Coordinates of C-alpha atoms and ligand atoms in Angstrom, one line a residue:
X14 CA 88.5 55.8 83.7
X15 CA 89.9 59.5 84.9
X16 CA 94.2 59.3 84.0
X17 CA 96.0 58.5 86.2
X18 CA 96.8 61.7 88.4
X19 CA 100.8 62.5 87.6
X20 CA 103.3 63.8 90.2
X21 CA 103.7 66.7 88.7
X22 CA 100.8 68.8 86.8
X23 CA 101.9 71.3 84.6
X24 CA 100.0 73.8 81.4
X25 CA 102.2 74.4 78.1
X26 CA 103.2 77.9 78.1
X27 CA 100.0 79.1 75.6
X28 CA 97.5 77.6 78.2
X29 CA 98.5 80.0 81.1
X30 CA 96.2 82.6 81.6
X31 CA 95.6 85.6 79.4
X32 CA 93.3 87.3 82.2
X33 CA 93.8 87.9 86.0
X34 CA 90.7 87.4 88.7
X35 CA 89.1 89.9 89.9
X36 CA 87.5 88.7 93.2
X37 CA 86.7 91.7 94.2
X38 CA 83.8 92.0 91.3
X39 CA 82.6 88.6 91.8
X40 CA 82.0 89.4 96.0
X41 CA 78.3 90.4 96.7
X42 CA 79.3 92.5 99.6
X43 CA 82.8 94.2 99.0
X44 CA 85.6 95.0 100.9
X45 CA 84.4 99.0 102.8
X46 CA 86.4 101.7 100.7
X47 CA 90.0 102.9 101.4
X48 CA 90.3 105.9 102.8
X49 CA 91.6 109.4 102.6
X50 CA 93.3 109.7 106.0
X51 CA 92.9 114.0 106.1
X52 CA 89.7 113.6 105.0
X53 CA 88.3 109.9 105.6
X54 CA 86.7 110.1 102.2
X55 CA 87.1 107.5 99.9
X56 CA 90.3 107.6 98.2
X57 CA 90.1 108.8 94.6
X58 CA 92.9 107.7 91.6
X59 CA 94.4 111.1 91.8
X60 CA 94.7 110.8 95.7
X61 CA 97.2 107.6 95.4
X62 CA 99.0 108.5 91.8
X63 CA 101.6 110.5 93.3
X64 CA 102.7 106.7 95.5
X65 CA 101.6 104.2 93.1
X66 CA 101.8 103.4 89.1
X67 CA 98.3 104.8 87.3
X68 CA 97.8 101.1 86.0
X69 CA 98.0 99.7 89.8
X70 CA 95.8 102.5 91.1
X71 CA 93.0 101.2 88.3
X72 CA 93.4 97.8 89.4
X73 CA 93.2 99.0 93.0
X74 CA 89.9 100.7 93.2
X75 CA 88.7 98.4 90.3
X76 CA 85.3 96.3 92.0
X77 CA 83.4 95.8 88.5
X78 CA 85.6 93.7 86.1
X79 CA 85.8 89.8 86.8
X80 CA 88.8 89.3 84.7
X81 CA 91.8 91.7 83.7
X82 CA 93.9 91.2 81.0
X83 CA 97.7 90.1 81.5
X84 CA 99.7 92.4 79.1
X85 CA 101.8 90.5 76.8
X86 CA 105.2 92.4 77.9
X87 CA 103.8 90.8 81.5
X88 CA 103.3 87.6 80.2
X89 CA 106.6 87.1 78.5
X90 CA 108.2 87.7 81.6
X91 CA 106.0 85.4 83.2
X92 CA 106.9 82.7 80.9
X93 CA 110.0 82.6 81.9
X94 CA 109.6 81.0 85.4
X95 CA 105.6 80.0 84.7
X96 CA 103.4 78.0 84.7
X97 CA 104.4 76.8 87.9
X98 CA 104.0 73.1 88.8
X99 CA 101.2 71.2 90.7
X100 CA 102.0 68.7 92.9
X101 CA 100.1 65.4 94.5
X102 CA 102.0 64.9 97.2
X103 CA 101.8 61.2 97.2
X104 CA 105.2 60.8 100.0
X105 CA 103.5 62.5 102.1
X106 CA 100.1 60.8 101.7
X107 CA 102.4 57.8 102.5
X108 CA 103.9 59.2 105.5
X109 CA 100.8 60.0 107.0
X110 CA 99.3 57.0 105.8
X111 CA 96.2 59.4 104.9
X112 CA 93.2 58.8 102.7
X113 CA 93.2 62.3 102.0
X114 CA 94.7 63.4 98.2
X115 CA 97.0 66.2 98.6
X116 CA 98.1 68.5 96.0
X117 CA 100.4 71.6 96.3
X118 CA 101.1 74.9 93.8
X119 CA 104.8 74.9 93.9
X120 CA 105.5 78.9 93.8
X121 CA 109.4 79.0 94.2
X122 CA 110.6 77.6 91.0
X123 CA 112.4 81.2 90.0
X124 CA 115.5 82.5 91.7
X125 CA 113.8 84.9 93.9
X126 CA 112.4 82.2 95.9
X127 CA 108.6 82.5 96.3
X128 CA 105.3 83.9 94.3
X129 CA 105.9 87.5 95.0
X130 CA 107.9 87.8 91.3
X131 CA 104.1 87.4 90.2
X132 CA 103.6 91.2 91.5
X133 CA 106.6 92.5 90.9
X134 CA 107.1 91.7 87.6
X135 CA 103.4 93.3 86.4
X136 CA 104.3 96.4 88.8
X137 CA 107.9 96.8 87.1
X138 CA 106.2 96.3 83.5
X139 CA 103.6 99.4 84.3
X140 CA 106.2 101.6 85.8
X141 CA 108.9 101.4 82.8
X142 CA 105.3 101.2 80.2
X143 CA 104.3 104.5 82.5
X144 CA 108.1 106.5 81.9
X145 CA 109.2 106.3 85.4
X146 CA 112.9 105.6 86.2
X147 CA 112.9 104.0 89.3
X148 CA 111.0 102.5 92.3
X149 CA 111.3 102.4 95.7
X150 CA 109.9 99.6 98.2
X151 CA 110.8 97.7 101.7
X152 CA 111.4 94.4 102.1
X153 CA 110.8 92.2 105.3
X154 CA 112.2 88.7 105.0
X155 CA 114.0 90.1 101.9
X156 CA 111.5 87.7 99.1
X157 CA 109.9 90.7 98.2
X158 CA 112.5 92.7 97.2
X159 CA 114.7 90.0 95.6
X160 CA 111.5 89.6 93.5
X161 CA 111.1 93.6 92.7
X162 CA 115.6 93.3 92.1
X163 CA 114.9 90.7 89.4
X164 CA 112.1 92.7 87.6
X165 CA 113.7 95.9 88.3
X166 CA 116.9 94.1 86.2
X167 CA 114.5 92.6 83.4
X168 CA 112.2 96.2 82.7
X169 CA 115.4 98.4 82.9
X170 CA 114.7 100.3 86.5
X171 CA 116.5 101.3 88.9
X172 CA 115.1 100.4 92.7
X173 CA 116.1 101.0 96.2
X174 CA 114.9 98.3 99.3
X175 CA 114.3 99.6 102.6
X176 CA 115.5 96.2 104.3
X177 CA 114.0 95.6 107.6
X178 CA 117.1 95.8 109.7
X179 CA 116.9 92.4 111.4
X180 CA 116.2 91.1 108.4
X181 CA 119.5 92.4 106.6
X182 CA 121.7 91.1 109.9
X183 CA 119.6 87.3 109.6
X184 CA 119.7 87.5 105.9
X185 CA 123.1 89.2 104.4
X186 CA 122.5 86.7 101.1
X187 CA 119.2 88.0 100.5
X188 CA 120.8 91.6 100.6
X189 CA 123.9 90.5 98.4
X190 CA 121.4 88.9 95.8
X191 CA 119.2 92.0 95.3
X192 CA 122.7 94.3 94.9
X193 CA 123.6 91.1 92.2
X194 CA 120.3 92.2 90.4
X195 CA 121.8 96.1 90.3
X196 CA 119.6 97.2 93.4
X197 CA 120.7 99.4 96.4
X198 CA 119.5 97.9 99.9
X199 CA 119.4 100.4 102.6
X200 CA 118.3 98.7 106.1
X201 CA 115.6 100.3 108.1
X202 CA 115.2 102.2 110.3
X203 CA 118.0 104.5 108.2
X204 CA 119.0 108.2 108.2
X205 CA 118.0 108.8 104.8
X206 CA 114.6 109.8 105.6
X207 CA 112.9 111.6 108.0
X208 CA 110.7 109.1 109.0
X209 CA 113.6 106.5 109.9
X210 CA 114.9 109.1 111.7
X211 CA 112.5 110.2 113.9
X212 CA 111.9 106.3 114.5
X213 CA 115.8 106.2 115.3
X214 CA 115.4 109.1 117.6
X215 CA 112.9 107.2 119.4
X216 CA 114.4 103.7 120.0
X217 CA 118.1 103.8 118.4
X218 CA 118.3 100.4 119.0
X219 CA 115.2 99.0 117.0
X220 CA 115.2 95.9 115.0
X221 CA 113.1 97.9 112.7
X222 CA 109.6 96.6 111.1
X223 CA 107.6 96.2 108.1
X224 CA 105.4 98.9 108.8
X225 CA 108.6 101.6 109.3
X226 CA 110.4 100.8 106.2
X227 CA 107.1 101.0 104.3
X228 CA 106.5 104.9 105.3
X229 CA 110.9 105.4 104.4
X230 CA 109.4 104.1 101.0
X231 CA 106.7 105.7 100.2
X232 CA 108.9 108.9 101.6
X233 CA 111.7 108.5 99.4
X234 CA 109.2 107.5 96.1
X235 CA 107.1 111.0 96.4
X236 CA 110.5 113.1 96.9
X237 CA 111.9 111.4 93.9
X238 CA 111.3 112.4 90.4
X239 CA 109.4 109.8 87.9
X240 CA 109.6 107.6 91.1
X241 CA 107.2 105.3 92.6
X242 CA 106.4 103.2 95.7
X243 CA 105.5 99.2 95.0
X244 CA 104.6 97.1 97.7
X245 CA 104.6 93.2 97.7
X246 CA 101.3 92.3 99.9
X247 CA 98.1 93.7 101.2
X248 CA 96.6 96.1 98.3
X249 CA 94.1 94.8 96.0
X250 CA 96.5 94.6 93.1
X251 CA 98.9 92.5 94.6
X252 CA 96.3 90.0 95.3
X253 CA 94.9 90.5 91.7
X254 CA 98.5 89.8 90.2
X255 CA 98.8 86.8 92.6
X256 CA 95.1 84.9 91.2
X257 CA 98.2 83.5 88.4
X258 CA 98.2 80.8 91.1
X259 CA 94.9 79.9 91.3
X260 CA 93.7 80.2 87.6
X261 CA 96.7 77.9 87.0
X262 CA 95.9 75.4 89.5
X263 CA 92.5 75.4 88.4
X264 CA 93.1 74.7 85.0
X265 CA 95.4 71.9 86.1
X266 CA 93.2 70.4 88.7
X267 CA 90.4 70.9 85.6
X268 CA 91.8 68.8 83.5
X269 CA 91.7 65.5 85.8
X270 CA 88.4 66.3 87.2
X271 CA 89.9 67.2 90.7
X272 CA 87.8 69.6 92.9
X273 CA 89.5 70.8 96.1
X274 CA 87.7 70.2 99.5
X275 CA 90.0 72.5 101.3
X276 CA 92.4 75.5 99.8
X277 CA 94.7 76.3 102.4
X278 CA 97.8 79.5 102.3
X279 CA 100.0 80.7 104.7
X280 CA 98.5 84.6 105.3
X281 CA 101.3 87.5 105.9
X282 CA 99.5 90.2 104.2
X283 CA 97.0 87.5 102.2
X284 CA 98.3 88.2 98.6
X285 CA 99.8 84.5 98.0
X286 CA 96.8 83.1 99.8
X287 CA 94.7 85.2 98.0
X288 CA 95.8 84.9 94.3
X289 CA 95.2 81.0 95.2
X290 CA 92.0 81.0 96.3
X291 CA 90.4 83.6 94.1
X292 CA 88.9 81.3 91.4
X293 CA 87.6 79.1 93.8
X294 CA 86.0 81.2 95.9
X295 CA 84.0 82.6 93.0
X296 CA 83.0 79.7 92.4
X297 CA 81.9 79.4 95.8
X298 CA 80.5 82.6 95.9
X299 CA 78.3 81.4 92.5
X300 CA 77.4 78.1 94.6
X301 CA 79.4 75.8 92.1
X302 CA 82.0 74.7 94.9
X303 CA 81.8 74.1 98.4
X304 CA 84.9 74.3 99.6
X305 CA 86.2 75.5 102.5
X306 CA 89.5 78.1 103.2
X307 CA 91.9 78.2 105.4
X308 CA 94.5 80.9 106.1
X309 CA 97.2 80.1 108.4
X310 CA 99.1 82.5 110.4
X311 CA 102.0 82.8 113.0
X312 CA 100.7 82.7 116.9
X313 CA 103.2 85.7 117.1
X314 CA 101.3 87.6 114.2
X315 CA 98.4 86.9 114.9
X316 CA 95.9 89.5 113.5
X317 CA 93.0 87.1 112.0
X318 CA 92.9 85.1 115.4
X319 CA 92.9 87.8 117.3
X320 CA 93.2 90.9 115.4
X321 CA 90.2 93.6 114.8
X322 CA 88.8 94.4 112.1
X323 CA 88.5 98.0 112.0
X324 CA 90.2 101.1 109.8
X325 CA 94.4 101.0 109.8
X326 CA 97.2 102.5 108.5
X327 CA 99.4 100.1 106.5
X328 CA 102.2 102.1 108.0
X329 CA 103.7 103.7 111.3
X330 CA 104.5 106.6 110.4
X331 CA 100.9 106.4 109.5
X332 CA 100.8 107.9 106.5
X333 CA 99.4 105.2 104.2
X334 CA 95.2 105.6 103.1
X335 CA 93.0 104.1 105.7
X336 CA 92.1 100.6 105.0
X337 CA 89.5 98.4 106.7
X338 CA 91.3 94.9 107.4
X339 CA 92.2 92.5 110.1
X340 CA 94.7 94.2 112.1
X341 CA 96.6 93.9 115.0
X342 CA 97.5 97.7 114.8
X343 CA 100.4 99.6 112.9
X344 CA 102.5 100.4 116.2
X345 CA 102.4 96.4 116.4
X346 CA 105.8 94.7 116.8
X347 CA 105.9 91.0 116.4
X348 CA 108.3 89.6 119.0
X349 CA 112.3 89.6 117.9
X350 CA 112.7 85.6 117.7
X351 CA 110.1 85.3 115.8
X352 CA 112.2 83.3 113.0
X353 CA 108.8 82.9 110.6
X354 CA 107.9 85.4 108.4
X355 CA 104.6 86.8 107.9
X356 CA 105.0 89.5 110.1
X357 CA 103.0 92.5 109.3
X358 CA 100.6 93.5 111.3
X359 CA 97.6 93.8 108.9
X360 CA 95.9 92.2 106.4
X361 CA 94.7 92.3 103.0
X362 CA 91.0 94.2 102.9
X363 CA 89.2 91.7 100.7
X364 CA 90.0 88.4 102.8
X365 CA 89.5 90.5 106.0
X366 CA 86.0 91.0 104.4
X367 CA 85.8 87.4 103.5
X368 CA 86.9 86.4 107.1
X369 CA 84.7 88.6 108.6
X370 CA 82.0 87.1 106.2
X371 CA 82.3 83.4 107.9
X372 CA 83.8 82.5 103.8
X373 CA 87.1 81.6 104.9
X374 CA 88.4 80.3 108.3
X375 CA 91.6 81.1 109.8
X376 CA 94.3 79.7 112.5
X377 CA 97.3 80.2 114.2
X378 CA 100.5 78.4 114.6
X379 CA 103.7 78.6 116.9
X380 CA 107.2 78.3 115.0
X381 CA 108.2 75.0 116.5
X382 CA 105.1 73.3 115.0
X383 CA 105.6 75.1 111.5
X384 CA 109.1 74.3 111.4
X385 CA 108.2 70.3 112.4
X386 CA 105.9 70.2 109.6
X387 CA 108.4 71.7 107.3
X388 CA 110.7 68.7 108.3
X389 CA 108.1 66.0 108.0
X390 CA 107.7 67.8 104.4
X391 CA 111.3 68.3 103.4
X392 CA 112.1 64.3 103.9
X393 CA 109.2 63.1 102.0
X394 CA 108.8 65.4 99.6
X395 CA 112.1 66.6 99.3
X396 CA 111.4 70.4 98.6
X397 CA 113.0 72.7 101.1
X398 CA 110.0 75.3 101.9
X399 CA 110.3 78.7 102.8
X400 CA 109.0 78.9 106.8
X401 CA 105.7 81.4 105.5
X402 CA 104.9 78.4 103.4
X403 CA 105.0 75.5 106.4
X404 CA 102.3 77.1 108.1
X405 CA 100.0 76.0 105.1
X406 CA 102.1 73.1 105.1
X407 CA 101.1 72.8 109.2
X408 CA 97.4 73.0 108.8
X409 CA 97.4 70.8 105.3
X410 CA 99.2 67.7 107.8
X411 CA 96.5 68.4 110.4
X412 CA 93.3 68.3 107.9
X413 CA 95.0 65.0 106.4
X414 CA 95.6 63.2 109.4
X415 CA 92.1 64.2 110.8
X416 CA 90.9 62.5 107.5
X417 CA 92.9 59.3 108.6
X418 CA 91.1 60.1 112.0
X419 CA 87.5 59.7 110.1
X420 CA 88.1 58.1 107.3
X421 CA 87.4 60.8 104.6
X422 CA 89.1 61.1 101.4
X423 CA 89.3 64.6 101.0
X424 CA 90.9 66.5 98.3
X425 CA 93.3 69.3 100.1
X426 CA 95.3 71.9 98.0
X427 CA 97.5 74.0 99.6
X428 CA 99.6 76.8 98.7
X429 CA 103.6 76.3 98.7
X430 CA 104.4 79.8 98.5
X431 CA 108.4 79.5 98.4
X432 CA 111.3 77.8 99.3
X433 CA 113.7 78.4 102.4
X434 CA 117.2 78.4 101.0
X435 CA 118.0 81.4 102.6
X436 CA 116.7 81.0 106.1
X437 CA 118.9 79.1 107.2
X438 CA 119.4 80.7 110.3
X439 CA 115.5 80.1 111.5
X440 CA 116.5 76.1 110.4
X441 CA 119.1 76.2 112.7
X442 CA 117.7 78.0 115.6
X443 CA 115.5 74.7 115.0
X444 CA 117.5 72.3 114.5
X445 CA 119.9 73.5 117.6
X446 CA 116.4 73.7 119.6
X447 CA 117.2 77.3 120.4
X448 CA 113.9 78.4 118.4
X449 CA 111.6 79.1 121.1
X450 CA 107.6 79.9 120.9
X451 CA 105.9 83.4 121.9
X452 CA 102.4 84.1 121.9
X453 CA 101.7 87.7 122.5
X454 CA 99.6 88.0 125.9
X455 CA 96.1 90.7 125.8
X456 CA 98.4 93.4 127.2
X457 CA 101.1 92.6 124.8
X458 CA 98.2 93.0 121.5
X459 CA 96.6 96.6 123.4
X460 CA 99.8 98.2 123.2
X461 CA 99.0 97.6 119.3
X462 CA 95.7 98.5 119.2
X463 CA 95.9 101.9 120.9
X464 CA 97.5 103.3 117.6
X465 CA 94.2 102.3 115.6
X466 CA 92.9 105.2 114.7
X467 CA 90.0 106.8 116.8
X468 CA 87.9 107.9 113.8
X469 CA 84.1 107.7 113.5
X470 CA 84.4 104.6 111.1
X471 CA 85.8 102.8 113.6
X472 CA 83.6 103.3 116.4
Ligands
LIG26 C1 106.0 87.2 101.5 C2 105.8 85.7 101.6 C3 104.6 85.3 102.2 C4 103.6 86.2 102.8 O1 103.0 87.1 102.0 P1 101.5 87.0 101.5 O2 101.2 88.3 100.9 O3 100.7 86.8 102.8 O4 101.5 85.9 100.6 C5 104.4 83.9 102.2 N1 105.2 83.0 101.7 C6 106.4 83.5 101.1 C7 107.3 82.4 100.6 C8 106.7 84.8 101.0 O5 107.8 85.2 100.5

């Protein structure tokens, strides 16, 4: 008889995993190259060294080695909040009086809220191993850079957080957390570089964006000696930190003989959607599982739905390589009450490729649905999730009750990517039915599309 399947799942601490996936060397056709942006060759490791850690930039451009070793000094910080639970979400199965099983990787366990401490942790490790002093980064919804304050603390760096200036105003706890950890928050657009400045010259009255404190980050990490630039989403080596999730939920699921149907994430830049399917979709790709993927994004965001999949700049000040991805453009702004998260306007190169591949599928949700899943959530299952999270939480309700609809008992996993104690502001906006829905129109996504490049590759 299989054991009985437990609420919560979890590995002892010498069963998490010693290696990281590599999907990118397990995928037949790979993601196109990045690019130099003065040249629109491929970028080389001495082209991105001057940004980026040497260790990152390896894992970056690596596309031949499956699995790559987690340092000890990285593993020992990782023990400290991993492994993180899996959870059957039998309330919910109740609630929705589903034959479907449903099982959820439970990422906000640590203080800073969500998966992203995965990546920051390894990136703060190299930088400190490499002799740097200090990084600099941006943060959107402020998870990121909590994340890169606690590892910043533990390693013995100092950072500064371009905070997307919205963000900072919605979010002053997030800000007053990362200053806890020792970090200095600066919200963007700022002063202090001339990037924010010519953006502040333009529209003095800008909310700011992801894309505009990335380039006041990269700008202050290359003017600053034995400093770098880390960044939470997107690049290859985020998603390669992030596949911590997946091995773990693998091995867990392993163990009682559970083989997912559906993986579903919530997709801002793709690396916490990503790291969870990785091992999965190998095995997909080595026709041992036939699962299907799901990435769920905001209607307002919406650059697999509707995006293109041509060559972008991560940034706008567009001085990032030249990636190939899903993008809704850099000059893209999502709308100012968008309350969600997940609201960069590009996405990570290898699930772009996968999308683009017919592997994984993807959808779009408005807030107000999110946020009604997240309640129908919270009361069963009692976990407060971060509002990135409730879009997988969305789409996971809709597979299960379409299961009730025909009977099937599939197996869904989905990714619970954080938890929402400090969005409180987007709960209330909810729960004082002031949260409202906006779908960009076709004019609304040209605007971002006429600052894709016009370069050869794209034509
Ligand atoms: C940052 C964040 C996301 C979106 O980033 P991805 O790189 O797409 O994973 C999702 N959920 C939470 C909780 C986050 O903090």
């Amino acid at each position: 008889m299989a054991p009985k399947i437990p609420i919560r799942m979890y590995l002892a601490e010498d069963e998490m995993p010693q290696s990281w996936y590599n999907l990118k060397a397990v995928m037949k056709e790979k993601p196109d190259p990045i690019l130099h942006p003065g040249t629109l060759q491929p970028v080389t490791h001495a082209d991105m060294e001057p940004v980026f850690c040497k260790e990152t930039v390896k894992q970056e451009l690596d596309d031949t080695n499956p699995l790559v070793p987690i340092p000890d000094g990285i593993r020992e910080f990782y023990r400290a909040y991993r492994p993180s639970p899996l959870v059957r979400a039998y309330f919910l199965e109740k609630e929705l009086g589903t034959p479907a099983e449903i099982y959820y990787k439970f990422e906000g366990t640590n203080t800073s809220g969500s998966h992203k401490l995965n990546s920051a942790g390894a990136q703060a490790y190299y930088a400190q191993e490499e002799g740097l002093t200090s990084l600099a980064t941006e943060t959107g919804a402020g998870q990121w850079g909590t994340a890169m304050a606690m590892a910043c603390a533990f390693y013995g760096l100092k950072l500064t957080v371009y905070m997307v200036k919205v963000s900072s105003e919605q979010k002053p706890y997030r800000k007053a957390l990362m200053e806890a950890y020792g970090a200095g928050v600066i919200p963007s657009p700022s002063n202090t570089t001339e990037s924010g400045r010519k953006i502040l010259e333009g529209d003095p009255n800008t909310g700011g964006s992801l894309g505009c404190a990335i380039s006041e980050a990269i700008e202050t990490a290359v003017k600053t000696e034995k400093c770098r630039y880390v960044l939470g989403s997107v690049l290859n080596h985020v998603l390669l930190h992030q596949t911590v999730i997946g091995l773990e939920a693998k091995l867990m699921m392993d163990k009682y003989g559970i083989k997912p149907d559906i993986v579903i994430g919530c997709a801002g830049g793709g690396s916490n959607l990503g790291g969870l399917i990785a091992p999965f979709m190998g095995d997909k790709i080595a026709g041992k599982l036939n699962s299907r993927f799901i990435a769920v994004e905001p209607a307002s965001c919406p650059s697999f739905t509707r995006g293109r999949y041509a060559y972008d700049f991560g940034d706008t000040a567009k001085t990032t390589p030249l990636m190939r991805m899903q993008t809704l453009g850099n000059g893209f702004i999502p709308s100012s009450n968008h309350a969600g998260g997940l609201r960069y306007h590009g996405m990570s190169s290898i699930l772009s490729k996968l999308y683009h591949d017919g592997l994984i599928e993807a959808r779009a949700e408005v807030q107000t649905d999110v946020f009604d899943a997240a309640l129908r959530f919270m009361k069963t299952e009692g976990i407060l999730p971060a509002p990135e999270s409730s879009h997988a939480i969305k789409a996971a309700i809709d597979e299960a009750i379409e299961c009730k609809r025909t009977g099937e008992k599939k197996v869904i996993l989905f990714g619970l990517s954080g938890t929402g104690y400090f969005d409180m502001t987007a709960y209330m906006a909810y729960n004082n039915k002031t949260m409202s829905d906006y779908i960009p129109t076709d004019a609304d996504l040209q605007k971002g599309f006429a600052s894709i490049p016009d370069i050869p590759q794209n034509g």
